[in-house]
Amino acid sequence: MILRKKLFFVSLTAIMMLIVLTSTLSAIPAFAQDASSFISEKNALKIPPLMKDENPQTSAMDITLRAGKGKTTFFGAKNATQTLGYNGPYLGPAIKVNRGQTLHARVINELDENTTLHWHGMKVEGQMDGGPHYTFAPGETWEVSFPVDQPAATLWFHPHPHGRTGKQVYMGLAGILIVEDDISRNLDLPKDYGKNDIPLVIQDKRFSRNGELVYLTHMMDTMHGMMGDVPIVNGTYNPYLEVEREMIRFRLVNGSNARVFDLFFEDNRTFWQIASDGGLLSRPVQTRSLTLAPGERAEILVDFSSSQYGDRAILRSPEFEILACLVNNNEGAEQGSIPRDLTQIEPVDTSKAVRNRTFVLSGMGPMVSINKRQFDLDRIDELVKLNDTEIWEIRNEMFQGGPMGGNMMRRMGRMGGRGMPMARAMAHPFHIHGVQFRVIERDGSAPPVSERGWKDTVLVYPYETVRVLVQFQKKGKFVYHCHILEHDDMGMMGSFVVE
Ligand code: C2O
Ligand code: CU
Ligand code: CU
């Protein structure tokens, strides 16, 4: 694998040099030639199909998801590997629902172990949320029906059986869930799914020499979570995407088990973040890079409207090339405009909070805990009153006994892949089920503009304290946890009941 990658980089460099030469030494456009050799090294990005409403005569969105086993060839026919997926061998279809619509889903367990289906980011009652308390056995069907009542957003779904979440997600059980509303529909944003509105489920995997997906084989995997050495996007290895000359919207989902991705374009171009986990930001945030922790989502706009035929833009992280965009010869339908305003987001009003709770994240590997406790399915850690607004303070203390070089660790952690990967590896993405919250502050300072919208997962760096404002509008039993799935499986999770 490594060798192939190296060879590829070598040939890529050769191709690039060729382009420079041909474009400077001759007037003959050589793009078509280069584009095809560029593409032949790569695989067309797979786009998860949009689910069809099984009962279009009713206003509800009726769907059936089958969690089952399959075989996937990431690298070529010889290297098929056992995977899991919804309605297919790997990952799942995309679900698109409108605000106000009822989502009616039948989820069939065709695995040979218990599973659940969790709607990550959905404001839904505990019983419908599909957390670890709601497992169903092989052969069983879990049927849920709930109204979707929250702003347009890019959400996702994945299994959540305690102790098995990491493995099931890693093997391929995850999918994207798009909520639309009047605001998102009326904005001048790219909306043509699969064409200029592109979902990107970003993951990292590790494969054995014969192309089999491997899980938890290194000692470090249980310490910091399962990180791979091969990036996979929508289940595609080494993907390219052909884009037209227009504005492109990407819906990014960090669907990896443990890796925090610092995303940027190789040419360092600017792009605009328009949404965070729970929906649109109040206005686009212009940036050159974006950090996405496991579980987090973002929507971005990338302007290809003034690109030339044959131009490439490589989305990458310090460690990986994630996606190569290749501009084709078509004029896109969308003009290259960025809306000035997106949506109304009320200011964070902490005076509404009736209660403070503190969550201390600590430990490493099998010792990870929240408030010194590990998850217990039968214990309720927090009781919350329905519709109460609270301040949740999340502290990443790493080890008991106080910070040793805490400030340095925190700074390095924020720098991520460009700083000290070790410090980054001890950041915990804290996620709360059944809600969307607002970040009040990070270590006493206002959060960056990209975190001033709705969030359901927030990365807490080593020795950092993050305070969030959250209203509990749905009743039932839920969990909060670290979204590094191996930490979650090892007990860095607690449960709360809203009533
Ligand atoms: Cu992405 Cu507890 O979930
Ligand atoms: Cu969730
Ligand atoms: Cu963690």
PDB file of C-alpha atoms in Angstrom, residues 59 70 112 116 137 179 201 241 282 316 327 354 372 395 402 422-423 439 466:
ATOM      1  CA  SER A  59     -46.308  13.611   4.191  1.00  0.00           C
ATOM      2  CA  GLY A  70     -20.985  -6.950   2.831  1.00  0.00           C
ATOM      3  CA  ASP A 112     -24.901 -11.134  14.013  1.00  0.00           C
ATOM      4  CA  THR A 116     -28.696   0.510  17.634  1.00  0.00           C
ATOM      5  CA  ALA A 137     -30.935  -8.016  18.500  1.00  0.00           C
ATOM      6  CA  VAL A 179     -32.309  18.478   7.116  1.00  0.00           C
ATOM      7  CA  VAL A 201     -17.833  11.394   4.975  1.00  0.00           C
ATOM      8  CA  LEU A 241     -14.377  14.638  -7.983  1.00  0.00           C
ATOM      9  CA  SER A 282     -25.313  33.572  10.963  1.00  0.00           C
ATOM     10  CA  ARG A 316      -6.045  17.692   2.423  1.00  0.00           C
ATOM     11  CA  VAL A 327     -12.529  21.341 -12.858  1.00  0.00           C
ATOM     12  CA  VAL A 354     -30.894  27.634  35.886  1.00  0.00           C
ATOM     13  CA  LYS A 372     -14.051   9.807  37.726  1.00  0.00           C
ATOM     14  CA  ARG A 395     -12.870  20.258  31.581  1.00  0.00           C
ATOM     15  CA  GLY A 402      -3.032  19.108  37.849  1.00  0.00           C
ATOM     16  CA  MET A 422       0.566  13.725  20.922  1.00  0.00           C
ATOM     17  CA  ALA A 423      -1.124  16.702  22.571  1.00  0.00           C
ATOM     18  CA  VAL A 439     -20.429  27.350  22.963  1.00  0.00           C
ATOM     19  CA  VAL A 466     -15.226  24.726  27.534  1.00  0.00           C
TER      20      VAL A 466
END
